[in-house]
Short mmCIF file of C-alpha atoms in Angstrom, two decimals:
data_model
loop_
_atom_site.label_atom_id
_atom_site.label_comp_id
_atom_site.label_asym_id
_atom_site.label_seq_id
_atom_site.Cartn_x
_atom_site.Cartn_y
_atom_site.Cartn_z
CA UNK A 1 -35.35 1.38 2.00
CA UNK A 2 -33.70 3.99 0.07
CA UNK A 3 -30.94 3.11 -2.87
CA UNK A 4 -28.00 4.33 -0.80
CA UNK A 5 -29.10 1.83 2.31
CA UNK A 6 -29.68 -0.89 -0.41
CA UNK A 7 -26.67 -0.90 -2.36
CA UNK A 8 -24.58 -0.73 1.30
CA UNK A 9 -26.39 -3.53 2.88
CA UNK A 10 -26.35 -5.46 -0.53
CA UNK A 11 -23.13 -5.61 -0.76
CA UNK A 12 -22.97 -6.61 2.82
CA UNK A 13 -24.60 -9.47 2.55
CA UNK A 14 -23.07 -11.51 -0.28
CA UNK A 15 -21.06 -14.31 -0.09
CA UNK A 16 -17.93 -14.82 -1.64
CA UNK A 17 -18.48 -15.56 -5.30
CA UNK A 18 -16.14 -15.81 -8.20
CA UNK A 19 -16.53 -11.91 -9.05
CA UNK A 20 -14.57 -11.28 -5.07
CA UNK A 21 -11.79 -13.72 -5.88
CA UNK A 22 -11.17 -12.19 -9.46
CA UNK A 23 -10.76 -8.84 -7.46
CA UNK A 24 -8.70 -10.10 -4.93
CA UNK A 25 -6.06 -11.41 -7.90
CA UNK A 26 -6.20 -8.42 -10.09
CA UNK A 27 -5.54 -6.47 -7.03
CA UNK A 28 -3.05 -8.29 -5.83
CA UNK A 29 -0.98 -8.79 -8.84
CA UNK A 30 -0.76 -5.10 -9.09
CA UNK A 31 0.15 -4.70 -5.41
CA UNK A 32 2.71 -7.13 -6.52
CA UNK A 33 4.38 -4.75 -8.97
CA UNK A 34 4.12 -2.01 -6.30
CA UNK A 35 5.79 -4.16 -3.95
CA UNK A 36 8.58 -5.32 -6.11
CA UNK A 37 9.09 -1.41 -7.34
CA UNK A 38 9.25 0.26 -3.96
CA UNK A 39 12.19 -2.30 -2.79
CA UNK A 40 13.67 -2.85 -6.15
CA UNK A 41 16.17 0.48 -5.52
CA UNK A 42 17.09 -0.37 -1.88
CA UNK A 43 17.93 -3.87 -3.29
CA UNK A 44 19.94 -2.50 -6.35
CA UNK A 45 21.62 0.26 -4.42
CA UNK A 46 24.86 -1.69 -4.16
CA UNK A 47 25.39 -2.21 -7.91
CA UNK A 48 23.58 0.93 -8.69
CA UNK A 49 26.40 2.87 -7.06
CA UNK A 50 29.10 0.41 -8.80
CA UNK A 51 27.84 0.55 -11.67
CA UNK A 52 27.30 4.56 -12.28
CA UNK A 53 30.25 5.28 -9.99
CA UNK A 54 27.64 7.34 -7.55
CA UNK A 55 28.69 9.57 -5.11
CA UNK A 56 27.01 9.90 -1.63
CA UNK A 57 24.25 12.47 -3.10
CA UNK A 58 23.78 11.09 -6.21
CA UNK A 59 22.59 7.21 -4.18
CA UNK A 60 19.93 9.36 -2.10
CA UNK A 61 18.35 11.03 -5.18
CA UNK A 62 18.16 7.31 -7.04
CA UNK A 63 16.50 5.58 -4.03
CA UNK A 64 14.13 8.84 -3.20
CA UNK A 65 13.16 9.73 -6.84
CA UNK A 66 10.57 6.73 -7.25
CA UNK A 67 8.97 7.74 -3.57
CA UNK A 68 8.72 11.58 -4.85
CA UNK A 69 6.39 10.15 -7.56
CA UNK A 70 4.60 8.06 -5.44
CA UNK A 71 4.18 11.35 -3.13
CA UNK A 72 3.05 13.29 -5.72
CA UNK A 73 1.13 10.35 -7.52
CA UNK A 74 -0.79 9.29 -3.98
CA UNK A 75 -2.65 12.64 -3.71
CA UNK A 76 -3.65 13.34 -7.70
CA UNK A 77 -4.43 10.03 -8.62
CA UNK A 78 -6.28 8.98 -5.93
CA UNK A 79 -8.28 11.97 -5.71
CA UNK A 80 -9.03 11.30 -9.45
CA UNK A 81 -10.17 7.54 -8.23
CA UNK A 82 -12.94 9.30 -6.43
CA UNK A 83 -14.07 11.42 -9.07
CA UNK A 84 -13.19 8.93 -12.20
CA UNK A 85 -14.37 5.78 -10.80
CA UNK A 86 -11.62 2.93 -9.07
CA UNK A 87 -11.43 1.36 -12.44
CA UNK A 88 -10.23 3.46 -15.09
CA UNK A 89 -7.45 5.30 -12.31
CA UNK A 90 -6.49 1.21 -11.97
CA UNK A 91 -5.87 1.28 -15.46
CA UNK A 92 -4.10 4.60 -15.45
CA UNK A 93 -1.76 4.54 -12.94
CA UNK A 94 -0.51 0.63 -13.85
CA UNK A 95 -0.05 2.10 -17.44
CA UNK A 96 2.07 5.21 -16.54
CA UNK A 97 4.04 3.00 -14.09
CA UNK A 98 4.84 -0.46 -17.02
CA UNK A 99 6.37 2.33 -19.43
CA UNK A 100 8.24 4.41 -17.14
CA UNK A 101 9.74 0.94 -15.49
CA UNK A 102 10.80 0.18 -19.25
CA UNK A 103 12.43 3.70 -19.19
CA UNK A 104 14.44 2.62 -16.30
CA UNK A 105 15.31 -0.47 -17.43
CA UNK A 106 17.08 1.17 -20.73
CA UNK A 107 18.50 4.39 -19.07
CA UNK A 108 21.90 4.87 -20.43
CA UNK A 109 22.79 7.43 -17.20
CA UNK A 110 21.91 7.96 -13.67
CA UNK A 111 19.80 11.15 -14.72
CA UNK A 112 17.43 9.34 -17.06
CA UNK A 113 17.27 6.36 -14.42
CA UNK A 114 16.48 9.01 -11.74
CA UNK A 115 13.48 10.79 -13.68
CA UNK A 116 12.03 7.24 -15.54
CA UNK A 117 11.92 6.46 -11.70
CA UNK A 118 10.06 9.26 -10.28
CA UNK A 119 7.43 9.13 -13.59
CA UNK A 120 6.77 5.40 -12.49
CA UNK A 121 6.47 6.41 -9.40
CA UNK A 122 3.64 8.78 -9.98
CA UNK A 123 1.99 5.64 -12.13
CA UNK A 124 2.40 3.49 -8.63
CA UNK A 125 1.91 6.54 -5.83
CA UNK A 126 -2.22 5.74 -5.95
CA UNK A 127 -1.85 1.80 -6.20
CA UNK A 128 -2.50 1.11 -2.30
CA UNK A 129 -4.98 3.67 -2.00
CA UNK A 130 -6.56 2.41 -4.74
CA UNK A 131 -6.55 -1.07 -3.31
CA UNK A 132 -7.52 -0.39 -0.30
CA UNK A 133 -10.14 2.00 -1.27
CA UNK A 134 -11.82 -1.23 -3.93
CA UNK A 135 -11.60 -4.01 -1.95
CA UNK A 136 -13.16 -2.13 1.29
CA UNK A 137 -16.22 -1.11 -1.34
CA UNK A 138 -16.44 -4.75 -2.99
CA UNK A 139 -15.94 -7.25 -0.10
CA UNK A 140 -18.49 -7.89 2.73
CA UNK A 141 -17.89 -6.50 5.87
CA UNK A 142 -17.39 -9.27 7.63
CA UNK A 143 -14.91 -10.65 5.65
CA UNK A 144 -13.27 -7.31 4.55
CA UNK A 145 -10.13 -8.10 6.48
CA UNK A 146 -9.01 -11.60 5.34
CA UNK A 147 -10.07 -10.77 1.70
CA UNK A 148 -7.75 -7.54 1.83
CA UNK A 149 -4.75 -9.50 3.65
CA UNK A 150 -5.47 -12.02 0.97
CA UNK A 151 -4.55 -9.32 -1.71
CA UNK A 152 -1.53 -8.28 -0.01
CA UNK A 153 0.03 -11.44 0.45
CA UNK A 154 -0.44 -12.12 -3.54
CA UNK A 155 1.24 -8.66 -3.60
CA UNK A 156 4.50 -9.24 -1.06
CA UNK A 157 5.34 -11.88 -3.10
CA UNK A 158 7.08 -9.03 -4.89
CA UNK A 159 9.60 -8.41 -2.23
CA UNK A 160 11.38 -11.81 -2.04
CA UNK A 161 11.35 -11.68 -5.79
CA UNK A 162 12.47 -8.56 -6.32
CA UNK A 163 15.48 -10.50 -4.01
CA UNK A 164 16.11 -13.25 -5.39
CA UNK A 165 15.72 -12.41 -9.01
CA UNK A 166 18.26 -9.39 -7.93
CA UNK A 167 20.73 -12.26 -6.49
CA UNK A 168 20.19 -14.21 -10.14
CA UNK A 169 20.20 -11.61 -12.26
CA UNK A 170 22.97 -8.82 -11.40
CA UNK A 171 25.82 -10.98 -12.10
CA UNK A 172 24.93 -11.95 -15.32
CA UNK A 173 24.01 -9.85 -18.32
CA UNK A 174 21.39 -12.06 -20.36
CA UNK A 175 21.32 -11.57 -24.49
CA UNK A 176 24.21 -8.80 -23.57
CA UNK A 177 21.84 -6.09 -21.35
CA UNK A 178 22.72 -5.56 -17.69
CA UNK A 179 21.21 -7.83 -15.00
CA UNK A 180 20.26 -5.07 -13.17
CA UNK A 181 18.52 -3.68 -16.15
CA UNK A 182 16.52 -6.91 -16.80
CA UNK A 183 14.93 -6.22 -13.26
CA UNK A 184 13.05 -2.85 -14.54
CA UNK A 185 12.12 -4.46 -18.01
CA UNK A 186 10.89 -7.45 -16.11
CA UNK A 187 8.56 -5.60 -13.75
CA UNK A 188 7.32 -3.40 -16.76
CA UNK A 189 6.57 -6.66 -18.52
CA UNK A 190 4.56 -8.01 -15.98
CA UNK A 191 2.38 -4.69 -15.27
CA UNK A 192 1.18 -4.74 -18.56
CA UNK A 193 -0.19 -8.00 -18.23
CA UNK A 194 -1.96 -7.64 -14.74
CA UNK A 195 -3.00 -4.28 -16.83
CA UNK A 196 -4.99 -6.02 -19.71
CA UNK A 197 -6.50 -8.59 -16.27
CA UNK A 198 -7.83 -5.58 -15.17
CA UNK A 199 -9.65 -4.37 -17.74
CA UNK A 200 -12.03 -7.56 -16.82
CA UNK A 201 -12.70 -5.81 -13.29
CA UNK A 202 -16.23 -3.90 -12.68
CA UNK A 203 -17.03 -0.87 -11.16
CA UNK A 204 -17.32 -0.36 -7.64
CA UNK A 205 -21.16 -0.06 -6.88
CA UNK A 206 -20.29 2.05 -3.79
CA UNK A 207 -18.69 4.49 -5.70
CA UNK A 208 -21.55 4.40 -8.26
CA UNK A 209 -23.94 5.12 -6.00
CA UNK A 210 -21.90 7.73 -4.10
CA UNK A 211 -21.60 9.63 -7.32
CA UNK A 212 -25.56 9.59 -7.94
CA UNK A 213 -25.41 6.69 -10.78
CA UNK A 214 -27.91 4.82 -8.58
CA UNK A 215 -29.29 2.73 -11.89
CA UNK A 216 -25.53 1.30 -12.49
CA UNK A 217 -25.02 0.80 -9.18
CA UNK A 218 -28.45 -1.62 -8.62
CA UNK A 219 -28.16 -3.01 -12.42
CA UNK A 220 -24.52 -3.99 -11.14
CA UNK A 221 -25.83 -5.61 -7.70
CA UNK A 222 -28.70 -7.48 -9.54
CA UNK A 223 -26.21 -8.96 -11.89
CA UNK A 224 -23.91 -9.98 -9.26
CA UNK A 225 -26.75 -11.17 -7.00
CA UNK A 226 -28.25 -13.37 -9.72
CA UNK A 227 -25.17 -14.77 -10.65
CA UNK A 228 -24.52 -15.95 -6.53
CA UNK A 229 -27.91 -17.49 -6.95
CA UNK A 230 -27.48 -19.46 -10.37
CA UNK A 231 -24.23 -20.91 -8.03
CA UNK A 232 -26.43 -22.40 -5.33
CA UNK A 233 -25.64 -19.75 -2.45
CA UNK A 234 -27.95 -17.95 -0.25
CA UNK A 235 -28.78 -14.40 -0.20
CA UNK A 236 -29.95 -13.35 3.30
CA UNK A 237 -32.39 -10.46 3.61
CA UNK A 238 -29.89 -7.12 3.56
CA UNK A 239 -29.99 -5.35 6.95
CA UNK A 240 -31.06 -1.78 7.14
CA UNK A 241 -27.70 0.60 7.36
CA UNK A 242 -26.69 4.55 7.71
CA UNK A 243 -26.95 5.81 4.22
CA UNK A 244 -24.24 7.19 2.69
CA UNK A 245 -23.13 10.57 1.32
CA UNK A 246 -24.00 11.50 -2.60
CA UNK A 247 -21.67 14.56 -2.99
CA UNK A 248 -18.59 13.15 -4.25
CA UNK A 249 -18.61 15.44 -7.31
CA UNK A 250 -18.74 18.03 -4.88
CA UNK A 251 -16.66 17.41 -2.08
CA UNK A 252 -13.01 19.00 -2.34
CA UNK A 253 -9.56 17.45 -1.22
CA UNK A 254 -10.16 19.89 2.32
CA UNK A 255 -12.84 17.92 3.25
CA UNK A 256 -10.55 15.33 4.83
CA UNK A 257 -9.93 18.75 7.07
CA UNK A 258 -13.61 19.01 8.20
CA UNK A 259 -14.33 19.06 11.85
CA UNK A 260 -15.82 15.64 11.37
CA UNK A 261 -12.49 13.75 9.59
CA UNK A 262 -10.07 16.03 11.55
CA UNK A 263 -8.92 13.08 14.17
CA UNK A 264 -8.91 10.62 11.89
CA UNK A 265 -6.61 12.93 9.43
CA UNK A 266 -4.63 13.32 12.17
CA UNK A 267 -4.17 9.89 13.02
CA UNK A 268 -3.54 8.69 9.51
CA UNK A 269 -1.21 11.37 9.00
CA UNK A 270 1.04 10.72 11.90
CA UNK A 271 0.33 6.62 11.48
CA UNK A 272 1.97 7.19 7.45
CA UNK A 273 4.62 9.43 8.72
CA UNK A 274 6.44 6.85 11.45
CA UNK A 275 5.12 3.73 9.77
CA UNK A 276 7.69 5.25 6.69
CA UNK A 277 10.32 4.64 9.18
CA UNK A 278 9.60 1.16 10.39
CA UNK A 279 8.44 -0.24 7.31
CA UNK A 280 9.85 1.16 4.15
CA UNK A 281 13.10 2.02 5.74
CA UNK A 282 13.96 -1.40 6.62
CA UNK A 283 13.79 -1.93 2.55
CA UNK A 284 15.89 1.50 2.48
CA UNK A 285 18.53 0.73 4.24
CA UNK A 286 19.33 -2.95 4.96
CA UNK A 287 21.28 -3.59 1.65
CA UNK A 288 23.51 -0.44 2.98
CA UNK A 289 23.55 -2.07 6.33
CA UNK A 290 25.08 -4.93 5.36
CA UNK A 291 27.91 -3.19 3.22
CA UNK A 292 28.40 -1.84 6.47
CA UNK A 293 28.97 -4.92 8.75
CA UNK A 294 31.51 -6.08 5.72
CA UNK A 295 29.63 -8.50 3.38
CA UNK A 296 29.83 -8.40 -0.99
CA UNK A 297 26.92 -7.39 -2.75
CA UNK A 298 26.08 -10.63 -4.36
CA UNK A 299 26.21 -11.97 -0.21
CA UNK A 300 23.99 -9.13 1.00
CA UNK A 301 21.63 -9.97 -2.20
CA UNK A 302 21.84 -13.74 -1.21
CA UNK A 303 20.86 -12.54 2.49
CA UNK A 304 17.87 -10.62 1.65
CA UNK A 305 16.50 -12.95 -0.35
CA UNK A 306 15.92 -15.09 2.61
CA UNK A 307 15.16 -12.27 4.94
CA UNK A 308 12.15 -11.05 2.31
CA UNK A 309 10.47 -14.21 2.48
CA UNK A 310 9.39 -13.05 5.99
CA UNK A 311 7.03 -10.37 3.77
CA UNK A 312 4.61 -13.42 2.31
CA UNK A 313 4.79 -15.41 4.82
CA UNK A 314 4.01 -12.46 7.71
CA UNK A 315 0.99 -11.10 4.99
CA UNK A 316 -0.35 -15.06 5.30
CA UNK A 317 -0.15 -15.29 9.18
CA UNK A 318 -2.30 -12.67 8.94
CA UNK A 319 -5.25 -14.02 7.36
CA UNK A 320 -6.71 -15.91 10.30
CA UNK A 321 -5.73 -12.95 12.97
CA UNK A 322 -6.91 -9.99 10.94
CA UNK A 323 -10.62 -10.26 11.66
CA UNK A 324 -10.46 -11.58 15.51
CA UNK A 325 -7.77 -8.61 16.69
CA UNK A 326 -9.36 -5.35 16.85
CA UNK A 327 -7.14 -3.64 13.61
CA UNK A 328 -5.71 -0.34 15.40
CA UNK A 329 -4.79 -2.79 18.58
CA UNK A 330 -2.87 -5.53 15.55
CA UNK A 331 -1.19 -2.35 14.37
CA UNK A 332 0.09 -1.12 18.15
CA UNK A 333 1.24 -4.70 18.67
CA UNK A 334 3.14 -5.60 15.70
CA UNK A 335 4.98 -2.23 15.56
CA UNK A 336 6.23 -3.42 18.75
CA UNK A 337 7.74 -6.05 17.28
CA UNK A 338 9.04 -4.34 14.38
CA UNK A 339 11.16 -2.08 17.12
CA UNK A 340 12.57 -4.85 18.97
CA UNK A 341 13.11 -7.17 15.66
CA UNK A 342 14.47 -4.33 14.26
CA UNK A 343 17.12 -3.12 16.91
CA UNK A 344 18.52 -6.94 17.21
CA UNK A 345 18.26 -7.04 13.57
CA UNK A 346 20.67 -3.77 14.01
CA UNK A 347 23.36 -5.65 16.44
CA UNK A 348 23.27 -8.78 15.15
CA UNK A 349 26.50 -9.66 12.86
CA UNK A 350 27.36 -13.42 12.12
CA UNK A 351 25.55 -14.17 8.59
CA UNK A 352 22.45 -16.53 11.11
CA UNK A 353 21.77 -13.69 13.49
CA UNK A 354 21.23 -11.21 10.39
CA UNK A 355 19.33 -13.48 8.06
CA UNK A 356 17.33 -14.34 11.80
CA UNK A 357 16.28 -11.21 12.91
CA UNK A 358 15.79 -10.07 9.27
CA UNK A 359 13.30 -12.41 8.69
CA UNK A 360 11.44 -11.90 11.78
CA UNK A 361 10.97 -8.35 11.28
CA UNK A 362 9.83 -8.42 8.12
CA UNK A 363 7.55 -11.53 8.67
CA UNK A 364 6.16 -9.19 11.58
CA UNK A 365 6.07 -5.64 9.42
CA UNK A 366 3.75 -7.82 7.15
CA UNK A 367 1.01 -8.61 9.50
CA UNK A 368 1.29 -5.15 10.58
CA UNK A 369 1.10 -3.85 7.14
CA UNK A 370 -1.93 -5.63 6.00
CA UNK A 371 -3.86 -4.55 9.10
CA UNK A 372 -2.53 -1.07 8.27
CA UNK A 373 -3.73 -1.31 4.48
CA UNK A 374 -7.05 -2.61 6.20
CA UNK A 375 -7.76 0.07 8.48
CA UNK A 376 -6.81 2.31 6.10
CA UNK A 377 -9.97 1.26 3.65
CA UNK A 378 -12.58 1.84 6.59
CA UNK A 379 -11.51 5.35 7.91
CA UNK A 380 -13.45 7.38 5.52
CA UNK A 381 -16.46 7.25 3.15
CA UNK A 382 -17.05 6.37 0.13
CA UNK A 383 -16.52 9.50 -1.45
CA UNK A 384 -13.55 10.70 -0.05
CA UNK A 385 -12.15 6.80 0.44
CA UNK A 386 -9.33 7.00 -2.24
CA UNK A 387 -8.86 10.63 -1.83
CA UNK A 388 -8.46 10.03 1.88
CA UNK A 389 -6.27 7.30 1.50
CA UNK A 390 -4.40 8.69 -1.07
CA UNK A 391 -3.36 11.75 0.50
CA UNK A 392 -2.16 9.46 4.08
CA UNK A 393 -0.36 7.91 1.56
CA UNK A 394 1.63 10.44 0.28
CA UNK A 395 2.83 11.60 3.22
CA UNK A 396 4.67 7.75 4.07
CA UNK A 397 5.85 8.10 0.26
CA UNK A 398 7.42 11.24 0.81
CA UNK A 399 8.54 10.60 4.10
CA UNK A 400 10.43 7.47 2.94
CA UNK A 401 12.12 10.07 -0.09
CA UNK A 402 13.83 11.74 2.76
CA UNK A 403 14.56 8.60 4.67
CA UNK A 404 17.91 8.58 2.81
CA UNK A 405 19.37 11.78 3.75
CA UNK A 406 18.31 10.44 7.59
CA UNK A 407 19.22 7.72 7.35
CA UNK A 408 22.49 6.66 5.54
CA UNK A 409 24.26 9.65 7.82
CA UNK A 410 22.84 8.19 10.70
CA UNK A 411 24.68 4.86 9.50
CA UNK A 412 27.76 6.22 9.63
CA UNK A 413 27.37 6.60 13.74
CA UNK A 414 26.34 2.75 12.76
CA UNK A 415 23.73 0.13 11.97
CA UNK A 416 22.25 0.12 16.11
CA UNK A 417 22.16 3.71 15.66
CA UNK A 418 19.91 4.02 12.85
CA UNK A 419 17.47 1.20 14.03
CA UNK A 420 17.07 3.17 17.33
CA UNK A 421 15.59 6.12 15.42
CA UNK A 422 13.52 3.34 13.73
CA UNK A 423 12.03 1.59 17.51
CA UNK A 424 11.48 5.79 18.21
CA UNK A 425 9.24 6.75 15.51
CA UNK A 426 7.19 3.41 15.78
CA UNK A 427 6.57 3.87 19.52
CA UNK A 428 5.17 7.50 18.36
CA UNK A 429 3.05 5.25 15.94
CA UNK A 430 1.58 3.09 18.60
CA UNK A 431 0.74 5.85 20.85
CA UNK A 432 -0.90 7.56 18.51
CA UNK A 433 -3.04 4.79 17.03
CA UNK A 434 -4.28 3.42 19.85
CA UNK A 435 -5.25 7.05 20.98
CA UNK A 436 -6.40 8.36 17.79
CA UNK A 437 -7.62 5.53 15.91
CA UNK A 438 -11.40 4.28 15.27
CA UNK A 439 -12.65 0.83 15.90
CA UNK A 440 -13.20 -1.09 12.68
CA UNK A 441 -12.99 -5.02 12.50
CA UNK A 442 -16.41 -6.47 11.76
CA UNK A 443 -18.13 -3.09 11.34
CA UNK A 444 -20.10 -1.81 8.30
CA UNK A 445 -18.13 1.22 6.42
CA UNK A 446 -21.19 3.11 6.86
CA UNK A 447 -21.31 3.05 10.80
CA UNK A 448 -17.60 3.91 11.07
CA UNK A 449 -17.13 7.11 10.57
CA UNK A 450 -20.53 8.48 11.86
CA UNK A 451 -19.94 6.63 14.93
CA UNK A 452 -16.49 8.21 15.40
CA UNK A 453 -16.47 11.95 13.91
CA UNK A 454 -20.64 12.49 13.91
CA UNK A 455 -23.61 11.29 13.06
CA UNK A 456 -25.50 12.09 9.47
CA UNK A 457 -24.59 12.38 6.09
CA UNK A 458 -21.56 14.86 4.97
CA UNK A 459 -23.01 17.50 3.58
CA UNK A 460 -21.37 21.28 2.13
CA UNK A 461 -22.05 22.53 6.17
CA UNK A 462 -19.32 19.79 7.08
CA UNK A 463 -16.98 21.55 5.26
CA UNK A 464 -13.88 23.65 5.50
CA UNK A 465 -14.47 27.79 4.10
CA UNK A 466 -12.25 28.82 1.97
CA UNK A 467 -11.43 27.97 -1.92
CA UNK A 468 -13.81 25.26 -2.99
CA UNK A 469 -11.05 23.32 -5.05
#
């Protein structure tokens, strides 16, 4: 059995030990700061705009500056996850984002808060790829899907919190500094802690051996593998699986272009693009909504809170459906719901019917989104995994910049109005997932993509001519 087929099936086989679970936190503890950054604007837009006197244009560039970084931060950083190791680009991007948070927190104008938020969001922009991209390498296939749902409903904790701390917070000004301001220095704070956590975290033997460091890569699996044995668990015999590429130092970013990734780009490209819409522009805009229909911003603060608990608890349902709904199918489904929640959600205006439909779309968008962030781990290879991810990635962050300059004209034809361009670009989403999109739940990473765009090993014939970076 050659290394490649060993260090796949390897990792296949293992149970869950105590090195999984300390992934699974350190991930999603980070995810949590990602989380709590991406609707931290949306939910300070109110006293953002009160508190710099913004203007219309002004608003859009504060709540699409962090989602510019994150655009420009998914491609860069998470192609330098493949060629750097998952690791050390954890590490750098939670380290650019906890000092450029702290920036924001002590901006003394809207022009500093608007850059300090764009330079954290280049920190964040490769933190789901990243993710994504680790815990499909680490966990066992079979439990890839719970384990990764797991993560992400540490991580949505950061949306109710980012809520309620907003609601606690912004009208009072502890030790004399801004509540608002305590909210960036807060979520710098607690970056740098999950950032010395995951200094503790090891390499990803995939990635090891997909870069040719085949002795790290087994030296790592023995360790592990010894220490599951010295616990009392069994180690069944690894089963023999498609081996995987060795030419990540080699591969550039247009190999998600090759013949052989080309539907699958497609798919994730136009799956990022509307699921910007239907997820992140629910964060976007509901603050704004609710100005709209009339209520203060410490009542619209007070609302989301309970509307954002629907984000954990939606990210928990999903732990036992995950792995027994086939992922791309989950996705179709719950985006459905995310139209119709989100459309009520639009009409609804007593404080019951908001706070109602609120929380049902977001506890839906949740199970959505963590069989999203799944799927997303399993479309590609090891090699181009981050990169892959990454770059799908950057086109929801950037689509979600513009969703401001869409959307808050749109809300002046009203609130219905805007959540029927939501339900349209999600029913584009379903179509095209459940056209487009692989098969993945309970399948080895190796035998997705062969099975779906070719079979074999990529190799330089698989890819694009032209430049070769």
């Amino acid at each position: 059995m050659s290394d490649a087929m060993t260090i796949s099936a390897r990792l296949d086989r293992m149970p869950i030990t105590r090195l999984h679970v300390m992934a699974v936190v350190c991930v999603g503890l980070g995810l949590f700061f990602d989380t709590y950054e991406v609707f931290l604007a949306g939910t300070l837009s109110g006293v953002l705009k009160q508190h710099f006197e913004l203007g219309a244009d002004p608003l859009k560039a504060v709540l699409a500056s962090a989602f510019v970084g994150q655009f420009i931060g998914a491609i860069f950083l998470g192609r330098v996850a493949d060629r750097i190791g998952r690791r050390r680009a954890f590490l750098l991007n939670l380290g650019i984002y906890s000092f450029f948070s702290l920036v924001g927190g002590l901006a003394p104008n809207v022009e500093v808060l608007v850059v300090s938020r764009f330079l954290a969001g280049v920190g964040l922009g490769a933190e789901l790829a990243l993710a994504d991209a680790y815990l499909a390498d680490l966990l066992p296939a079979r439990l890839r899907g719970r384990f990764t749902a797991l993560a992400y409903t540490v991580g949505f904790l950061g949306v109710p919190t980012a809520g309620f701390l907003a609601s606690i917070l912004v009208p009072l000004s502890p030790f004399g500094v801004d509540g608002w301001r305590w909210m960036f220095i807060l979520g710098a704070l607690g970056a740098l802690i999950v950032w010395v956590l995951r200094r503790m975290l090891p390499e990803s033997p995939r990635w090891l051996e997909a870069v040719g460091r085949h002795d790290e890569a087994d030296a790592l699996m023995t360790k592990w593998e010894d220490a599951a044995r010295a616990s009392g668990k069994v180690l069944p015999e690894p089963e023999r699986k498609p081996e995987s590429p060795t030419v990540a130092e080699k591969m550039p970013l247009s190999a998600i272009f090759a013949p052989r990734f080309r539907r699958t780009t497609t798919m994730a490209w136009v799956l990022n693009f509307c699921s910007a819409f239907g997820y992140y522009g629910f964060g976007t805009i509901a603050p704004l909504v609710l100005a709209a229909k009339g209520y203060s911003i410490v009542a619209s603060l007070a609302y989301l809170g309970f509307i954002f608990i629907g984000y954990p608890l939606g990210s928990a349902l999903s732990l036992p459906i995950v792995e027994r709904v086939e992922r791309k199918v989950l996705i179709a489904v719950t985006a459905g719901g995310m139209a119709v929640a989100g459309l009520l959600f639009g009409y609804a205006q007593s404080p019951a019917t908001i706070i109602l439909w609120g929380f049902i779309f977001t506890l839906v968008s949740n199970i959505y989104s963590n069989a999203y962030h799944v799927y997303h781990g399993e479309i590609y290879p090891t090699a181009l995994r981050a990169t892959g991810a990454g770059v799908a990635y950057s086109i929801s962050r950037l689509t979600t910049a513009a969703l401001p300059y869409v959307l808050l004209p749109a809300l002046v034809i009203g609130p219905e109005f805007v959540f029927g361009v939501v339900a349209a670009a999600l029913a584009v989403l379903i179509v095209n997932v459940l056209v487009l999109g692989p098969r993945t739940t309970g399948r080895s990473l190796e035998s997705v993509t062969p099975a779906v765009e070719g079979p074999g090993p990529l190799t330089e014939v698989d890819l694009p001519k032209g430049p070769a970076r």
